[in-house]
Short mmCIF file of C-alpha atoms in Angstrom, two decimals:
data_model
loop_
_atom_site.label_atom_id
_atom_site.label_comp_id
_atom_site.label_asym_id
_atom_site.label_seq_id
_atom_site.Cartn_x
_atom_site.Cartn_y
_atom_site.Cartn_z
CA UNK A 1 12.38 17.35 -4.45
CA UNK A 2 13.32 14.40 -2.41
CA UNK A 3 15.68 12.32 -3.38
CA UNK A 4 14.76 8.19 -2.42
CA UNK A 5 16.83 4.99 -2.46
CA UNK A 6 14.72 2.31 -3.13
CA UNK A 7 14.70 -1.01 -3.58
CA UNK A 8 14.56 -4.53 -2.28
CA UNK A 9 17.18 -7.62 -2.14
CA UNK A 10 15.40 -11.41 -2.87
CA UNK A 11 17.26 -15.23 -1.85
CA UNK A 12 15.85 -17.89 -3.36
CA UNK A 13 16.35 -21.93 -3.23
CA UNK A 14 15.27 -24.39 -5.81
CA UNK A 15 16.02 -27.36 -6.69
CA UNK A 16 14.97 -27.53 -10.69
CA UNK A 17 15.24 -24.34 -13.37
CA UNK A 18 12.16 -21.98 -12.10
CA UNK A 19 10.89 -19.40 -14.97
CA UNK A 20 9.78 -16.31 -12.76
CA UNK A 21 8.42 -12.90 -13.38
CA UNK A 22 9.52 -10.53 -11.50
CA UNK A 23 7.77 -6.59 -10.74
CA UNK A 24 10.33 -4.54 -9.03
CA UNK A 25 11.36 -1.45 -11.05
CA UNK A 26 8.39 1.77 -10.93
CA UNK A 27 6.85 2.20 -14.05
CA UNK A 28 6.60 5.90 -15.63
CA UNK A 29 4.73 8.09 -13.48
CA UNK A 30 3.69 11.74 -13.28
CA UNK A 31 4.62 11.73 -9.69
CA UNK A 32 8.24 10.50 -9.98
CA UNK A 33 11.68 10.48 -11.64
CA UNK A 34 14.09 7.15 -11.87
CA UNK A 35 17.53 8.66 -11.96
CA UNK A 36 19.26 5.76 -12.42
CA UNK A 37 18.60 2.40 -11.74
CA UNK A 38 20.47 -1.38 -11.28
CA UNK A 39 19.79 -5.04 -11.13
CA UNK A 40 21.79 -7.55 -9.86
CA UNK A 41 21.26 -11.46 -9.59
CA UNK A 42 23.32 -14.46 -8.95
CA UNK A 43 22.41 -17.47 -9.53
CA UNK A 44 20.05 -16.55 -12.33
CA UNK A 45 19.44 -15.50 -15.59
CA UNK A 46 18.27 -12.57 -16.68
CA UNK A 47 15.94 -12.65 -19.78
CA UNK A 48 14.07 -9.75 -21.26
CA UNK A 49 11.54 -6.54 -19.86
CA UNK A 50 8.36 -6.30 -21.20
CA UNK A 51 5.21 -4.44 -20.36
CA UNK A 52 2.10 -6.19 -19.42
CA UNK A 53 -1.61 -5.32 -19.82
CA UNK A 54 -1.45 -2.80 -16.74
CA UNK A 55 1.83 -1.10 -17.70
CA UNK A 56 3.88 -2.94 -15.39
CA UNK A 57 7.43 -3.63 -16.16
CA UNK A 58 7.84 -7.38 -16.09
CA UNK A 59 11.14 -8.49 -16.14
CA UNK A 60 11.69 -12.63 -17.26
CA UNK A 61 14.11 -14.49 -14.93
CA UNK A 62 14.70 -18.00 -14.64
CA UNK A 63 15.77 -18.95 -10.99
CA UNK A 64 18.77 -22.09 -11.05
CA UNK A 65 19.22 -24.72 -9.19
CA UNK A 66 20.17 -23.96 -5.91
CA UNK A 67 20.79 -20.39 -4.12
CA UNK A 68 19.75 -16.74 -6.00
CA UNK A 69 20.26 -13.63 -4.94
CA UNK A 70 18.18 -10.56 -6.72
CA UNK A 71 19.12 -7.38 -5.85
CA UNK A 72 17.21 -4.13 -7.53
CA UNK A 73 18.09 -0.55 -6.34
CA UNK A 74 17.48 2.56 -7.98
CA UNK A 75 17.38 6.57 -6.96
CA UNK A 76 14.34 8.02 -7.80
CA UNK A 77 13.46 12.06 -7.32
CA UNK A 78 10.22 12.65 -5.62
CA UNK A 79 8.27 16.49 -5.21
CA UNK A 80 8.02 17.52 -1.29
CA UNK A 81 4.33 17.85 -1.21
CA UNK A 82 2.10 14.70 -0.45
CA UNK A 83 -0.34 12.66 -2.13
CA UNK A 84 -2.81 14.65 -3.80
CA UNK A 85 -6.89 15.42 -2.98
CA UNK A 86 -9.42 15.92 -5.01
CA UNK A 87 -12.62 16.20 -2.61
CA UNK A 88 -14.46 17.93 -5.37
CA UNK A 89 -14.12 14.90 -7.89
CA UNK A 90 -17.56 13.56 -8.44
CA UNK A 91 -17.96 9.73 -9.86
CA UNK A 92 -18.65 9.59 -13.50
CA UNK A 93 -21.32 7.76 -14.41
CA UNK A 94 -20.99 4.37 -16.25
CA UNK A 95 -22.30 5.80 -19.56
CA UNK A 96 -19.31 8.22 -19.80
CA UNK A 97 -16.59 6.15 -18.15
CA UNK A 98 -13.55 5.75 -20.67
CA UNK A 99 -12.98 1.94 -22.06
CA UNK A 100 -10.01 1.53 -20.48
CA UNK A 101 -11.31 1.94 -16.84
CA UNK A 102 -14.72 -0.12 -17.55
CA UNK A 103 -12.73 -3.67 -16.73
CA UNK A 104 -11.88 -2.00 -13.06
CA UNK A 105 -15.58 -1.85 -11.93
CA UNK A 106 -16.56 -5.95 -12.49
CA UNK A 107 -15.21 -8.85 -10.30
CA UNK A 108 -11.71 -10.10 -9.96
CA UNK A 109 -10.28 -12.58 -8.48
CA UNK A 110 -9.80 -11.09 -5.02
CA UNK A 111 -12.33 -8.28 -5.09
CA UNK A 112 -15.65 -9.97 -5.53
CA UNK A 113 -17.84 -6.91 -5.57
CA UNK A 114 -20.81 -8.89 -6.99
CA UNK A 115 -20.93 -10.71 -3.28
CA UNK A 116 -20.79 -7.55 -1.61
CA UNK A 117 -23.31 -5.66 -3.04
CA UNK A 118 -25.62 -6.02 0.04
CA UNK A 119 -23.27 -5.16 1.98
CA UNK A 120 -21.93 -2.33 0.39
CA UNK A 121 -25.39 -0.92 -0.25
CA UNK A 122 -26.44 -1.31 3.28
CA UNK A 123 -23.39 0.22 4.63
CA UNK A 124 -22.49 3.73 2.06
CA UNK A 125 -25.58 4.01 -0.31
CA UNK A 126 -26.62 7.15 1.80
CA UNK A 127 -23.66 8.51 1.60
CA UNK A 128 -22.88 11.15 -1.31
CA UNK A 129 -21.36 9.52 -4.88
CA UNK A 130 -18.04 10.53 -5.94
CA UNK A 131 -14.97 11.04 -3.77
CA UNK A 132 -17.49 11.21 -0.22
CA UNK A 133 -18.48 7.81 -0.63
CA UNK A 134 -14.98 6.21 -1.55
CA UNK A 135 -13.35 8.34 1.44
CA UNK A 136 -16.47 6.61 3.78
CA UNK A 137 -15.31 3.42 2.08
CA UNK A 138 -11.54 3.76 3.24
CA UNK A 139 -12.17 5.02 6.35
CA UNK A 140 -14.46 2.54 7.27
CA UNK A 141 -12.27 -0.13 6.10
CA UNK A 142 -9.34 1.51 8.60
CA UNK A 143 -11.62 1.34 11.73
CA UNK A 144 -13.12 -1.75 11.55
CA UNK A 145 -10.50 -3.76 9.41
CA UNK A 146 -7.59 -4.64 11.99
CA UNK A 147 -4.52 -4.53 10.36
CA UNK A 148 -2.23 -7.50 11.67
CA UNK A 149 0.93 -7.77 9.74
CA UNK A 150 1.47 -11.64 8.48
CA UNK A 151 -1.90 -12.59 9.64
CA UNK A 152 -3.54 -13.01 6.30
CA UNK A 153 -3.58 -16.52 3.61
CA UNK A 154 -2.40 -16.14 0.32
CA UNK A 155 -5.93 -17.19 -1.02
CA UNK A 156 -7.36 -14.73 0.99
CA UNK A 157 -10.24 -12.35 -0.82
CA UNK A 158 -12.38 -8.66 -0.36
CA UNK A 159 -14.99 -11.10 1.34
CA UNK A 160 -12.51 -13.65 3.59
CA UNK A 161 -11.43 -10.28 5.03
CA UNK A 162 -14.75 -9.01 5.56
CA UNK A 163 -15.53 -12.17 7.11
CA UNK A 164 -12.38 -12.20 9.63
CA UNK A 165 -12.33 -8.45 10.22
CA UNK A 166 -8.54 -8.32 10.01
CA UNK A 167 -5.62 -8.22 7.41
CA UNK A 168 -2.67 -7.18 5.95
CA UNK A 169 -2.27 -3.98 3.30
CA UNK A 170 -3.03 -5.92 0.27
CA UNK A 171 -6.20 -7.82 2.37
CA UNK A 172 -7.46 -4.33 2.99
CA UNK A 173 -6.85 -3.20 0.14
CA UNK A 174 -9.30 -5.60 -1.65
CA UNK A 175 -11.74 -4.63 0.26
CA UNK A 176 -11.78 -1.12 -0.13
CA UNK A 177 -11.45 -1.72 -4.02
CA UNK A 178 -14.63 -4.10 -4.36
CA UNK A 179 -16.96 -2.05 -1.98
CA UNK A 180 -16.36 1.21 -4.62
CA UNK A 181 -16.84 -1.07 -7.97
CA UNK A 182 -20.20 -2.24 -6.39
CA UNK A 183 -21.03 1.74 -6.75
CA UNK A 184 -19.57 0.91 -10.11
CA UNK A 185 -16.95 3.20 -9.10
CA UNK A 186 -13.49 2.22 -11.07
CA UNK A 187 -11.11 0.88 -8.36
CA UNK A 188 -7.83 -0.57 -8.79
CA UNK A 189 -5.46 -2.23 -6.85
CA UNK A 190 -1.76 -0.09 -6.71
CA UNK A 191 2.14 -1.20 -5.04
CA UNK A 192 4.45 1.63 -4.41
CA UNK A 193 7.58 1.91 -2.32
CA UNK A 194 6.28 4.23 0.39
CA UNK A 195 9.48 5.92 2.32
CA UNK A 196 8.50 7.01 6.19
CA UNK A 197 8.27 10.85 5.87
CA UNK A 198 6.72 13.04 7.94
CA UNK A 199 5.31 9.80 10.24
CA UNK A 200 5.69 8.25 13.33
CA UNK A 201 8.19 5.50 13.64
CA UNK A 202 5.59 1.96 13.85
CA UNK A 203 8.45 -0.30 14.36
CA UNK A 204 7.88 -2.42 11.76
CA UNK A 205 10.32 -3.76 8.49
CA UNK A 206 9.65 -1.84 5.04
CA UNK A 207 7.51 -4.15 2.76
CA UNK A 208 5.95 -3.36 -0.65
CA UNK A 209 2.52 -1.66 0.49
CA UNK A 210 -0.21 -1.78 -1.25
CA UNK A 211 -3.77 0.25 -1.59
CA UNK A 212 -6.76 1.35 -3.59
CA UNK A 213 -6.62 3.41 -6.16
CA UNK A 214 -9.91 5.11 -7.94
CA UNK A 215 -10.99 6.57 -10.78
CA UNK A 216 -13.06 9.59 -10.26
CA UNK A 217 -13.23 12.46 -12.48
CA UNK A 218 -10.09 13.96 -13.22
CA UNK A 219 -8.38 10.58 -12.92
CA UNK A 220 -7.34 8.27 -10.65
CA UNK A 221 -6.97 9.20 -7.08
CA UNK A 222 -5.16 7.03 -4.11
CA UNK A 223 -7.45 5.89 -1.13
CA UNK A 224 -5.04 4.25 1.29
CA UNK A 225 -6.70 2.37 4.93
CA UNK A 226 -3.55 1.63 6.05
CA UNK A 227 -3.06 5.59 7.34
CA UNK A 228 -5.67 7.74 6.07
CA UNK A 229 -3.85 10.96 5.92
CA UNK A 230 -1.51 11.72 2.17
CA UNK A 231 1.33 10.59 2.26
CA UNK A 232 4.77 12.24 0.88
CA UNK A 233 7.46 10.37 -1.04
CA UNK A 234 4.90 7.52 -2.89
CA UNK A 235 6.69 5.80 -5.53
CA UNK A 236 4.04 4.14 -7.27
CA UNK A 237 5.51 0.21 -8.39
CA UNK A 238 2.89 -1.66 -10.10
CA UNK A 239 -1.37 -1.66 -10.57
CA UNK A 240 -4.16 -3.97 -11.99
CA UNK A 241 -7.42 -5.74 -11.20
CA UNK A 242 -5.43 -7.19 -7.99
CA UNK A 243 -2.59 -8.74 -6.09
CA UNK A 244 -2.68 -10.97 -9.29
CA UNK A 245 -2.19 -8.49 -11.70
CA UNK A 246 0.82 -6.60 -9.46
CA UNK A 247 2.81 -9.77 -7.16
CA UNK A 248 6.34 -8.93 -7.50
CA UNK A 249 7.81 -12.07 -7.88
CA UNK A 250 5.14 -15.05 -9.88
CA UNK A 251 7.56 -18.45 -9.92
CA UNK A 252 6.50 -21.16 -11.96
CA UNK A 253 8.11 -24.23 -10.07
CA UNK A 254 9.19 -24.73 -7.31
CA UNK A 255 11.90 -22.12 -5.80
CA UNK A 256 11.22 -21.31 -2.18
CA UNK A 257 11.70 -17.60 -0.54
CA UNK A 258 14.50 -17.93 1.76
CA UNK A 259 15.60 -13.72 1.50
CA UNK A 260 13.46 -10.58 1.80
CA UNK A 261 14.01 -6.96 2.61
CA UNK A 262 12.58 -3.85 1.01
CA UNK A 263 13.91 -0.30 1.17
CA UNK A 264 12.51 3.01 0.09
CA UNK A 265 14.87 5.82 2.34
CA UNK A 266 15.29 9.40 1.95
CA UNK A 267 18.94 10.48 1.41
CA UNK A 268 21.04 13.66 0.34
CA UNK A 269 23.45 14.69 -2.38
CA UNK A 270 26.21 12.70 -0.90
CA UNK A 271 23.97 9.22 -0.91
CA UNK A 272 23.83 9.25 3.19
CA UNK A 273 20.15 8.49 4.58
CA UNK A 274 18.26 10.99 6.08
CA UNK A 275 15.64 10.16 9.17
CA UNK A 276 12.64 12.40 8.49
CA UNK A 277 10.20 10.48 10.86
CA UNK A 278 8.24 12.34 12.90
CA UNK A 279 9.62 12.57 16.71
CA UNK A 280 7.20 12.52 19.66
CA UNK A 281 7.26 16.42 21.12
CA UNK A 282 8.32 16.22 24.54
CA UNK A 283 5.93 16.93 27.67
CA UNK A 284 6.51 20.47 29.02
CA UNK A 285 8.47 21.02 31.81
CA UNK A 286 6.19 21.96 35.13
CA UNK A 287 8.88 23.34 37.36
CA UNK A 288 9.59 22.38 40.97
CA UNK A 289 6.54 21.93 42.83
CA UNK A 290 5.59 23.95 45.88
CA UNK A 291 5.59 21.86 49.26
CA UNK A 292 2.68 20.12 50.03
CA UNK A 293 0.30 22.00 52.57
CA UNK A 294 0.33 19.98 56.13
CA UNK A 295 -3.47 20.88 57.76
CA UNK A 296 -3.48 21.80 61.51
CA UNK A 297 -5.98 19.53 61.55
CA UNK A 298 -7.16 16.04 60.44
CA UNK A 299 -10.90 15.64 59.51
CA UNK A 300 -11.17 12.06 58.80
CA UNK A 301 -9.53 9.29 57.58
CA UNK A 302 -9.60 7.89 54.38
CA UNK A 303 -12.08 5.33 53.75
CA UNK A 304 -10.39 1.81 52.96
CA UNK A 305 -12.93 0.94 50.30
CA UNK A 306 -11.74 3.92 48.50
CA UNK A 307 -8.13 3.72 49.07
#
């Protein structure tokens, strides 16, 4: 198992009591453990945890006036292999879907499939039902959806990104969740804290990262644009219809963002971080070269044009 340190620290500055909710612990999941876990605020108060409609665990918070601080860390153990792949998992049909799931095949806020039905049909409808058709979804998504990190609007939906053809996680995420449920294939929209295993380093600061999630037989399986290969060390955060249903912080007033950082790192028995990014393998070594040959004789010059 891995072990993983994750977490995130939050500022905050307001200038009136805020009520806040707040998603930032993992809830139960087959695919982790929380060891132990801690929160820490200052200039706050901390009310109770609840669990909303999704399973998320909310926690209440009201922000004071002036400067907070939220800190939440936790160790959570992790199994070495990656994300797992069912490409045998057909898509079950309406008819037999259970209750729970129906609600993740009809409109939401930010994944309008009912306005990209055309689309949608135009684009995968040849291609085989079940897990074919979401994989043609995601990939297609990853090629022709240009990721550009803080590039996207807050109001931004599945068809705003289809319409500028570029995005953040969550942006493509949307999309890839509204172009299954107009298969009326069950697709939700998942947060984890995603550690960098067994990947290149990108250069870029941890965040929350979000992706598609659907439900195919056997269950729900991950479909993530953002790098289409499984990925090892997924600590799945939060879930619902969209961002809506799985924004880790929803303020009600006005308290402005002034601190963020997220961390999700590998680390051994003693607590000290481990680096397992992938390294770039290093060009062979050619050996000296043999002397250039010097000709007896010289043909013809080279031809300016071509020089």
């Amino acid at each position: 198992m891995y072990q993983i340190r994750i977490g995130c620290q939050l500022g905050y500055r307001a200038a009136t009591p805020t009520p806040s909710v707040f998603i930032l612990a993992p809830q139960a999941h087959a695919r982790h453990m929380i060891v132990r876990e801690a929160l820490e605020t200052t200039g706050a108060s901390v009310g109770n945890e609840y669990r909303d409609l999704f399973g998320n665990r909310c926690r209440r918070i009201t922000i004071a006036p002036g400067e907070c601080n939220l800190r939440y860390e936790a160790l959570a153990c992790v199994p070495h292999h990656a994300d797992e792949v069912r490409p045998e998992a057909r898509q079950v049909p309406p008819a037999e879907l259970p209750p729970e799931v129906l609600r993740f095949t009809l409109p939401s806020r930010y994944a309008e499939n009912d306005k990209l039905l055309g689309f949608a049909w135009e684009t995968f409808s040849k291609v085989p039902t079940g897990f074919l058709r979401a994989q043609a979804i995601n990939e297609w998504v990853h090629k022709n959806i240009e990721y550009r990190r803080g590039s996207s609007r807050p109001d931004w939906s599945a068809t705003d990104v289809l319409a500028h053809r570029y995005g953040v996680c969550r942006d493509r995420a949307h999309l890839v969740i509204a172009l299954c449920r107009a298969f009326n294939m069950p697709a939700r929209y998942a947060v984890s804290y995603l550690p960098d295993i067994d990947v290149p380093e990108d250069g870029l600061a941890m965040d929350f990262h979000a992706y598609a999630e659907v439900w195919l037989e056997g269950g729900w399986q991950i479909f993530d644009p953002q790098q289409l290969a499984p990925r090892k060390g997924r600590i799945f955060l939060a879930s619902g219809l969209d961002a809506a249903d799985a924004a880790f912080a929803t303020l009600y007033g006005p308290a402005f963002l002034t601190k963020f950082s997220v961390f999700a790192d590998p680390v051994n028995e003693k607590g000290e971080k481990l680096d397992l990014r992938l390294r770039p393998t290093p060009a062979p070594s050619v050996g000296a070269l043999p002397p250039p040959i010097t000709p007896s004789v010289v043909v013809a010059s080279a031809s300016p044009a071509f020089v």
